[in-house]
XYZ file of C-alpha atoms in Angstrom:
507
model
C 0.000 0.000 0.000
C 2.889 2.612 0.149
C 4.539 2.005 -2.941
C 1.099 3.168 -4.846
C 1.385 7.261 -4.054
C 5.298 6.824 -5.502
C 3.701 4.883 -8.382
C 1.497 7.351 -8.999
C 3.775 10.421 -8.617
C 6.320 8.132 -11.305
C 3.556 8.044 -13.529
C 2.488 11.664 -13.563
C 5.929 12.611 -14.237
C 6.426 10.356 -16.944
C 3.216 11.639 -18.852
C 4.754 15.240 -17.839
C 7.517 14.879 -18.996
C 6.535 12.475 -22.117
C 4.263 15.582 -22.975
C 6.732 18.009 -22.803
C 9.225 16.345 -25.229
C 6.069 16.238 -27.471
C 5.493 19.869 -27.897
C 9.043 20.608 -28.345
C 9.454 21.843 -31.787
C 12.900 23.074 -33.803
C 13.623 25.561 -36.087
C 16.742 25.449 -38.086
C 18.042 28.562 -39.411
C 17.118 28.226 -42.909
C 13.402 27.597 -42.059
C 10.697 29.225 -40.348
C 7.671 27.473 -38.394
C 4.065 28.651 -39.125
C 1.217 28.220 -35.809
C -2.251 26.673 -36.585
C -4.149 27.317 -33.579
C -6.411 23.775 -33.533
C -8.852 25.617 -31.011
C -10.797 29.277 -30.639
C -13.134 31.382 -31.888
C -13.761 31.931 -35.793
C -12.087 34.853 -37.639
C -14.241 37.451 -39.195
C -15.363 36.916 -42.831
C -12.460 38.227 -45.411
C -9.263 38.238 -42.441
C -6.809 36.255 -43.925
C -4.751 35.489 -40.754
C -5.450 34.501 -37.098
C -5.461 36.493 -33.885
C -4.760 35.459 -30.187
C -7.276 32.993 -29.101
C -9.218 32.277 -32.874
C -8.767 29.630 -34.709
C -6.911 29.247 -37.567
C -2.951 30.096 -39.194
C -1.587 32.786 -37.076
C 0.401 36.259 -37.577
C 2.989 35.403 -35.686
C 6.295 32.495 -36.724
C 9.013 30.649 -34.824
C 11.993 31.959 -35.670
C 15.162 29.697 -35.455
C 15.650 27.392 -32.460
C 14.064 25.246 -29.979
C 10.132 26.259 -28.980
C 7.797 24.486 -27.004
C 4.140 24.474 -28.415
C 1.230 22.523 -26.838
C 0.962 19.664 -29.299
C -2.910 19.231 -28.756
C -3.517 22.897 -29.067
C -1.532 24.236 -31.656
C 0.314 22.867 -34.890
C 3.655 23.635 -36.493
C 4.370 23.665 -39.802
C 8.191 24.375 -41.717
C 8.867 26.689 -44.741
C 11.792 28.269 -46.140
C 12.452 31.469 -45.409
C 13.090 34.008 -47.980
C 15.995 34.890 -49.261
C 16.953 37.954 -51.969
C 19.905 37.450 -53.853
C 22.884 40.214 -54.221
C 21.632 41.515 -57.701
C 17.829 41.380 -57.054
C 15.406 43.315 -54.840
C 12.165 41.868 -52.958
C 8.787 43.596 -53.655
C 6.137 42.909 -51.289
C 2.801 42.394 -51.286
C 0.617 42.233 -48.563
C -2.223 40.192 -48.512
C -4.186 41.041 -44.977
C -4.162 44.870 -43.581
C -5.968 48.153 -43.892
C -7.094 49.151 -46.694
C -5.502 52.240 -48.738
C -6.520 55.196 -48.234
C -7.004 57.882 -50.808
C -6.011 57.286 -54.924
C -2.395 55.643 -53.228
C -1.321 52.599 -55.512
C 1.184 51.778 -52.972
C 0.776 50.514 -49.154
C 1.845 51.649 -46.580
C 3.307 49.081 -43.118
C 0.349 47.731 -41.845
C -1.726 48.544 -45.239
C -2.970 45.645 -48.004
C -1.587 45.390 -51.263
C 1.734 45.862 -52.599
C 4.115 47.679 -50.584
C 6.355 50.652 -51.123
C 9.255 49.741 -49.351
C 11.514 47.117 -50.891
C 13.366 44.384 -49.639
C 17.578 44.644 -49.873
C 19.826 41.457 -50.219
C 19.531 39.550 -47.580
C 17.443 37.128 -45.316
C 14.457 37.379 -44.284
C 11.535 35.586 -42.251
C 7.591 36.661 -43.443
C 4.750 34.466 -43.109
C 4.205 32.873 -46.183
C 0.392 33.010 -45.816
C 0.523 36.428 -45.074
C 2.999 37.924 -47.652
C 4.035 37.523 -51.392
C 7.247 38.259 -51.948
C 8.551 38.754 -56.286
C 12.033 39.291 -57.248
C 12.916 41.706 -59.321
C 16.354 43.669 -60.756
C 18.158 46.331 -58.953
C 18.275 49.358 -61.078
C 21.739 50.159 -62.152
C 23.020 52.940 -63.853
C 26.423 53.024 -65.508
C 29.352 55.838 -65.276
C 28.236 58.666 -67.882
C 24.442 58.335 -67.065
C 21.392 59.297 -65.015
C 18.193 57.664 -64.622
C 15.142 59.720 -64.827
C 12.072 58.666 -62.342
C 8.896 58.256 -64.395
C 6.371 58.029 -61.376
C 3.871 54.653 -62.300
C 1.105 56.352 -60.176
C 0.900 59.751 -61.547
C 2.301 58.991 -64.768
C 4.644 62.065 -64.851
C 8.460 62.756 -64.010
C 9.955 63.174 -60.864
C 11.295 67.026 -61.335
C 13.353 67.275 -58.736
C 15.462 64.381 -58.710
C 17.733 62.035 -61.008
C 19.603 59.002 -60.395
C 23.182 59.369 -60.534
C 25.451 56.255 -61.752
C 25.238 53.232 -59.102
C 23.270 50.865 -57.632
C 19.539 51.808 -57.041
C 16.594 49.963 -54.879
C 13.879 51.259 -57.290
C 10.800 49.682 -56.625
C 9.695 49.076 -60.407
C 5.738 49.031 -58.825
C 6.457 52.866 -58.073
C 9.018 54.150 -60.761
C 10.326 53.643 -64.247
C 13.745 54.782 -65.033
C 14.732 56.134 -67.823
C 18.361 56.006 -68.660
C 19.603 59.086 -70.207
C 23.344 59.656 -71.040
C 25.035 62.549 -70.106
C 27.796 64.525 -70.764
C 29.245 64.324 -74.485
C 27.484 62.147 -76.879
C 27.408 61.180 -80.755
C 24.863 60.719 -83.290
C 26.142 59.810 -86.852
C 23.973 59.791 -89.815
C 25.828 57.794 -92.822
C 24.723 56.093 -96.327
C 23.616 52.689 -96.234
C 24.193 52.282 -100.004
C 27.150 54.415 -102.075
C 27.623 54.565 -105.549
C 31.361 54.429 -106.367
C 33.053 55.371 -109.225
C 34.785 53.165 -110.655
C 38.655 52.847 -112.138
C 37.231 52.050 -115.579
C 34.578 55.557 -115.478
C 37.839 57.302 -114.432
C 39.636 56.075 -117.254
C 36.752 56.680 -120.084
C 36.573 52.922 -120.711
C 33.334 52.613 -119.304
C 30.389 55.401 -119.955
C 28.028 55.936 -117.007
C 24.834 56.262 -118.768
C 22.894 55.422 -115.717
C 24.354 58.265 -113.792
C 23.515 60.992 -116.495
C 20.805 62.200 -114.433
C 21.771 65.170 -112.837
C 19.684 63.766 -109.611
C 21.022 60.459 -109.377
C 24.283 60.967 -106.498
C 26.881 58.659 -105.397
C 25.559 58.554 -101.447
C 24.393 60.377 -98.932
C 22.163 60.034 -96.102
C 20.706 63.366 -95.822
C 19.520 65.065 -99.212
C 19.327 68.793 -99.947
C 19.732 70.690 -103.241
C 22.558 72.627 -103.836
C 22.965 76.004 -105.200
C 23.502 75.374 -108.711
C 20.313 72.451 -108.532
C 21.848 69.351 -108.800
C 21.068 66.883 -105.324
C 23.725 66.820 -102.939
C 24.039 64.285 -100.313
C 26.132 63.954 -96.915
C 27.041 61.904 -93.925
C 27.203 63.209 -90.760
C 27.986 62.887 -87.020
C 26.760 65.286 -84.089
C 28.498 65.713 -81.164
C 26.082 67.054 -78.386
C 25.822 67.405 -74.915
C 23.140 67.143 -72.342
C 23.468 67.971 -68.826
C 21.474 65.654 -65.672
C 19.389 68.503 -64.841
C 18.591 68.838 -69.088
C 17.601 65.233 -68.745
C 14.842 65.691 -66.566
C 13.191 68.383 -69.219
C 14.354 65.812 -71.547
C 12.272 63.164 -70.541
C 9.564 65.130 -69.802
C 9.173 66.319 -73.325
C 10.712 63.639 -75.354
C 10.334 60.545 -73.347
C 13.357 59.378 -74.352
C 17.150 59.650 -75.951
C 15.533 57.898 -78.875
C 12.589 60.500 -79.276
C 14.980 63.263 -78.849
C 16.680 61.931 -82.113
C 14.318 61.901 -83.826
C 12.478 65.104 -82.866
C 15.028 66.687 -81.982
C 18.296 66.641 -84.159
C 17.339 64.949 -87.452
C 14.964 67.432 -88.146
C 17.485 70.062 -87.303
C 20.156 68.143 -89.370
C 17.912 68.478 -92.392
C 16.880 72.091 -91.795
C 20.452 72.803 -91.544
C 22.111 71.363 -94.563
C 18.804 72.989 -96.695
C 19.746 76.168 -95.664
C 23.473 76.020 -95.705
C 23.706 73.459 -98.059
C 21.645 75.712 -100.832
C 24.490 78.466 -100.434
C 27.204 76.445 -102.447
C 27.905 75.260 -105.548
C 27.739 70.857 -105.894
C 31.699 71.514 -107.083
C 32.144 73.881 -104.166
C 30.982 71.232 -101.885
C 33.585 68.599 -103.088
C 36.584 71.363 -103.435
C 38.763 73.897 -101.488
C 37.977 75.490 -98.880
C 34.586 75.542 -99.172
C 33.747 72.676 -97.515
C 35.437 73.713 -94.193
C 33.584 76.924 -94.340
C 30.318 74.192 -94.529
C 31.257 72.438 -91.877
C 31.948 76.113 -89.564
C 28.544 77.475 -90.701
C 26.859 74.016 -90.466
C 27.595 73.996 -86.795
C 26.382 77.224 -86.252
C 23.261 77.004 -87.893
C 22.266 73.279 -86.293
C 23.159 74.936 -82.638
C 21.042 77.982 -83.527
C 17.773 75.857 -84.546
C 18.337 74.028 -81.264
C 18.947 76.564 -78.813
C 15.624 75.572 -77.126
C 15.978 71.808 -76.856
C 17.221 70.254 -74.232
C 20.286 69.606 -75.415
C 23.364 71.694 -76.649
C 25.263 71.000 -80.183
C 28.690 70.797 -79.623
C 29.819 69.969 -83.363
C 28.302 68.873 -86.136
C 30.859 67.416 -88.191
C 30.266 66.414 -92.432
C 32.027 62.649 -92.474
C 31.936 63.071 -96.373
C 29.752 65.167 -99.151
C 28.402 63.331 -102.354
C 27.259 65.029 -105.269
C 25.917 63.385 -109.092
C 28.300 61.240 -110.717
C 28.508 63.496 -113.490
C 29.725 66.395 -111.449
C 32.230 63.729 -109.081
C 33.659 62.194 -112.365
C 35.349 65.199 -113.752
C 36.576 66.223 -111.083
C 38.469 62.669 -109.984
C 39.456 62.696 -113.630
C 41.173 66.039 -113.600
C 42.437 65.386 -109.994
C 43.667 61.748 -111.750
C 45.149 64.116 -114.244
C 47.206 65.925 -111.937
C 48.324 62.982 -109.962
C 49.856 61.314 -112.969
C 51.488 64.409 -113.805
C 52.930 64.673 -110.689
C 53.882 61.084 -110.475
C 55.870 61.182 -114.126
C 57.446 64.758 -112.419
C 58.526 62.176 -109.163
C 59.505 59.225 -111.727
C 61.628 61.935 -113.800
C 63.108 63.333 -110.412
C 63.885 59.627 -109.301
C 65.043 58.677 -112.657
C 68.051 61.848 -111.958
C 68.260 60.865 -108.669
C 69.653 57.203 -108.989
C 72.025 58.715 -112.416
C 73.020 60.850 -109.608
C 73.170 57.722 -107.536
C 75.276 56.202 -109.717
C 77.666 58.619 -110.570
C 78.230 58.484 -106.472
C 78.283 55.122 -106.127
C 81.431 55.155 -109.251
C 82.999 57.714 -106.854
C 83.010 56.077 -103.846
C 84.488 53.116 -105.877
C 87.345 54.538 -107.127
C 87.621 56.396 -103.718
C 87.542 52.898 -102.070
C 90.434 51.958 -104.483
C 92.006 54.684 -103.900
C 91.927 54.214 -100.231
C 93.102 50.223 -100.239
C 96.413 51.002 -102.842
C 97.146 53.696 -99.932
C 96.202 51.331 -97.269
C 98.383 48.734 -98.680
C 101.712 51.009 -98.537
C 101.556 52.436 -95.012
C 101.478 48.852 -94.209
C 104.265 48.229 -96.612
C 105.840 51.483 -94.629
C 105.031 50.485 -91.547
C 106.233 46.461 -92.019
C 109.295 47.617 -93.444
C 109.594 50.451 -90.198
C 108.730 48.103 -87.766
C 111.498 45.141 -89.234
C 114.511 47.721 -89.401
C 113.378 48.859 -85.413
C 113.181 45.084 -84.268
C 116.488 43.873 -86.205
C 118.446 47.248 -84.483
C 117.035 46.445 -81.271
C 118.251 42.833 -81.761
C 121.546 43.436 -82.561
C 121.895 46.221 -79.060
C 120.427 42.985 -77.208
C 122.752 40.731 -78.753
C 125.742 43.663 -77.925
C 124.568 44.376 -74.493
C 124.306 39.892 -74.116
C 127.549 39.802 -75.077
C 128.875 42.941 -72.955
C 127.165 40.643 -70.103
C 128.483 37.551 -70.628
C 132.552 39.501 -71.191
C 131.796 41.195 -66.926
C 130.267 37.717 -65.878
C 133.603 36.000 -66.641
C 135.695 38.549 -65.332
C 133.950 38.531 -62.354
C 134.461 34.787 -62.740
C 138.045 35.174 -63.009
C 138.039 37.556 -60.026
C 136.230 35.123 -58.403
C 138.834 32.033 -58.919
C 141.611 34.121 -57.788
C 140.161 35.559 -54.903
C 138.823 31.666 -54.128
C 142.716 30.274 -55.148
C 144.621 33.230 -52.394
C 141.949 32.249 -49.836
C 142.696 28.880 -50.362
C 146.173 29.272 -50.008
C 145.748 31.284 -46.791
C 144.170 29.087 -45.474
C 146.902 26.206 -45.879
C 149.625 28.580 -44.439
C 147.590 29.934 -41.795
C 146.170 26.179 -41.335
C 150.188 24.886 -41.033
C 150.981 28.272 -38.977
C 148.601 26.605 -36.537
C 149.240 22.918 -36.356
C 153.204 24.086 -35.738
C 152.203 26.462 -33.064
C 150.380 23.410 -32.040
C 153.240 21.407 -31.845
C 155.225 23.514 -30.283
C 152.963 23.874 -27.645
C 152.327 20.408 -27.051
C 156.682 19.516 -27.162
C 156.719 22.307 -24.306
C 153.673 20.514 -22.715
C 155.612 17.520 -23.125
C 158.605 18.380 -21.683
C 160.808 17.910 -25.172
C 160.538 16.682 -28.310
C 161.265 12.788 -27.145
C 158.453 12.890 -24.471
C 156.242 14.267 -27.129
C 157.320 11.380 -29.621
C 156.151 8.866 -26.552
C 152.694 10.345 -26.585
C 152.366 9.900 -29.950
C 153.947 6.595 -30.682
C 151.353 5.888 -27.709
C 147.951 7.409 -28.991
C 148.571 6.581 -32.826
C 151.167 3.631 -33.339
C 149.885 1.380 -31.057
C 146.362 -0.377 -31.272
C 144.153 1.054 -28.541
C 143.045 -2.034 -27.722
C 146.664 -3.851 -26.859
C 148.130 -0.663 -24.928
C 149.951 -2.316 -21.992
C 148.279 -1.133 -18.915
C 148.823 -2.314 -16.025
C 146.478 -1.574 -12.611
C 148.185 -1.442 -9.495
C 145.918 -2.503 -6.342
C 146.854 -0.415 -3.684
C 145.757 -2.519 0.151
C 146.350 -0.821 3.455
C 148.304 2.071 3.413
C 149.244 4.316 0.894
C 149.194 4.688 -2.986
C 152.930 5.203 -2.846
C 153.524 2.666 -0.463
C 152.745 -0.008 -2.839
C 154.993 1.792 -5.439
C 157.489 -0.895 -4.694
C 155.846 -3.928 -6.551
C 156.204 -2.461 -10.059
C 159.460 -1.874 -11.835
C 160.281 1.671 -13.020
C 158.942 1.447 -16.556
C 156.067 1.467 -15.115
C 156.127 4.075 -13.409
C 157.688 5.883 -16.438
C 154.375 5.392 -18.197
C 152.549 6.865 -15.601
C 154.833 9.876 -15.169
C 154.424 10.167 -19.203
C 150.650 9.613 -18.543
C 149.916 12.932 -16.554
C 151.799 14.906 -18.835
C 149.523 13.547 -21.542
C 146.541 14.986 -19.109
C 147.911 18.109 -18.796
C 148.786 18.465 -22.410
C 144.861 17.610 -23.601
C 143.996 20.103 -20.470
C 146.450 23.096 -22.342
C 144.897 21.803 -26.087
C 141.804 22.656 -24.974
């Protein structure tokens, strides 16, 4: 009976804590989690999403991480969340809210319908049941442009405010942008089909019938008559210029660079070459100076007629002029004229210059000649030079060799003799000394027969067989025992300390 209140209290906690684990719900971060309230109240006819305590998909999401829900109240469901990539911008549209006030088009936070503000790069975590979110391009605007903000609502241009070059968040519900280039730009004008003359019209071997017709010219993309009435025709290219706040009035009036084309400047261009155009003769056109006093007053004129566009004319600059082939073809013919005349005048000049050339070129021949004979005897000069210096200077080494070699064997001579007296000094002095010697050791000696003994004793007899006798001296005296030898004995050993003292005086 008392284990059933701890089985009880086991058992609540395991439901507890079974039910807990239940209603514990994660979020990773790429996802979100969307609440469906299973219980509540209903929601009012036409509200899209759910408020505390009805039933239904609520406002509110997880976010990432770990949440615990009541399992048997509510119910979670995963979606992605959204994501807008580096080049793209997120419009949004809401689909619950107030309604807009007034003749907006655009919604306001907390309105319905498609919002104002955009959505930058990034990550971001909207109920999908609640929002639709469409991708769409970032505006961008290169260097040497602006964009112009045509307003979707009103249907007019933004006047006080252009783009400059970069990266824009333009919500394309709002505004169109109209690029418009500023600065210094070009238009050219030129003829999509040219009649050329040929080499055989220049040289009369072919007739252009065809082209008799003072009307019919070689090209041109504008037409205007000239002074004398034949049709002239020219290419062109305008420089012109439009500044960013220009491009605003630009827009406004035109719409766009293409409508300012051709509004603008090609009916200028035309009005312009009439008028000028009609002041000069079709040869005048093609010849002198004329046609850079055109191109001067064609400038003029075109910036005049468009002093009250938009834009300013910075040159307008004639790429080429045509006129009728019967006009052109003269003309090339006499300018061919001149051009061979003034090629046979270069072929004549050339034709002197390499005579001229080759009179030279003879010259420097013989002068190259002329130069190798006199080349070839200052090396005959300086061979025959350079042998008489080297055969003198052999002959003074060969003299001052032999002048050598005559002192080296007198000094050889000197030499011997000096060698031969020093030898012979030496022998006297040597025989000076061995007799001084000898003297010394007969006075030593005591006489010349002493002196004999000595030697007779040291160098006739064998060293080995000298007869020496030792005399053992027992108690008493040295001299006491002198009586058991015989007096040659002691003759020896009188003879004997002479000997001593001679070797002591020798050295």
């Amino acid at each position: 009976m008392k284990l059933i209140p701890v089985i009880i209290i086991v058992v609540v906690l395991l439901f507890s804590t079974l039910g807990f684990f239940s209603g514990l719900v994660y979020i990773s971060p790429s996802k979100l989690g969307v609440i469906t309230a299973k219980f509540g109240s209903s929601k009012a006819p036409g509200k899209v999403l759910a408020s505390e305590g009805e039933i239904g998909i609520r406002e509110n999401i997880l976010g990432a991480g770990y949440h615990w829900i009541a399992p048997f109240m509510y119910e979670v469901k995963r979606y992605p969340v959204v994501v807008v990539p580096a080049n793209k911008i997120g419009v949004i549209t809401a689909k619950f809210g107030k309604k807009i006030k007034g003749d907006r088009y655009l919604a306001l936070e907390n309105e319905i319908g498609i919002r104002k503000r955009v959505l930058g790069p990034g990550t971001y975590r909207l109920n999908p049941f609640g929002y639709t979110i469409s991708l769409e391009n970032q505006t961008y605007i290169s260097a040497g442009n602006v964009g112009v903000l045509i307003n979707s609502q009103k249907g007019g241009v933004e006047q006080n405010k252009v783009l400059p070059a970069g990266i824009h968040f333009i919500n394309p519900k709002e505004y169109k942008v109209e690029i418009v280039p500023i600065g210094l730009n070009e238009y050219t004008l030129s003829s999509k089909k040219v009649v050329r003359i040929t080499d055989a019209m220049l040289r009369d071997e072919e007739s252009p019938v065809e082209y008799s017709n003072k009307n019919i010219i070689t090209g041109g993309e504008m037409l205007f008559p000239s002074k004398d009435g034949f049709n002239a025709g020219i290419d062109v290219t305008v420089l012109w210029e439009l500044d960013p706040k220009r491009a605003i009035s630009a827009v406004t009036k035109y719409g766009n660079v293409t409508e300012l084309h051709d509004r603008v400047i090609n009916p200028m261009l035309n009005s312009a070459a009439r008028n000028e155009g009609s002041k000069y003769t079709a040869k005048a056109l093609i010849q002198g100076d004329t046609r850079t006093k055109f191109q001067e007053t064609f400038t003029k004129t075109l910036s005049e007629y468009t002093k009250n566009a938009p834009l300013k004319i910075v040159a307008a600059l004639p790429r080429k002029i045509y006129v009728p082939v019967k006009i052109q073809l003269p003309i090339m013919q006499a300018q061919l004229k001149q051009e061979e005349m003034l090629t046979n005048r270069e072929i004549e000049e050339t034709s002197k210059i390499e005579a001229k050339l080759e009179e030279q070129k003879k010259y420097v021949k013989q002068e190259i000649e002329q130069v190798k004979a006199d080349t070839k005897v200052l090396v005959l000069s300086i061979r025959a030079e350079t042998e008489k210096e080297v055969g003198e200077y052999e002959a003074a080494t060969r003299l001052q060799t032999l002048r050598i070699d005559l002192e080296t064997q007198k000094i050889k001579t000197r030499i011997i003799d000096i060698l031969s007296t020093a030898k012979a000094d030496v022998i006297r002095i040597r025989g000076q000394k061995e007799a001084e010697v000898k003297k010394l050791y007969i006075d030593a000696f005591g006489g010349v027969e002493h002196y004999n003994s000595y030697i007779f004793a040291t160098e006739a007899l064998p060293k080995d067989k000298l007869p020496i006798q030792i005399i053992h001296s027992g108690e008493g005296t040295f001299w006491t025992d002198l009586k058991m030898t015989d007096k040659s004995q002691l003759k020896i050993l009188s003879d004997f300390n002479r000997i001593k003292k001679a070797m002591q005086l020798r050295k």
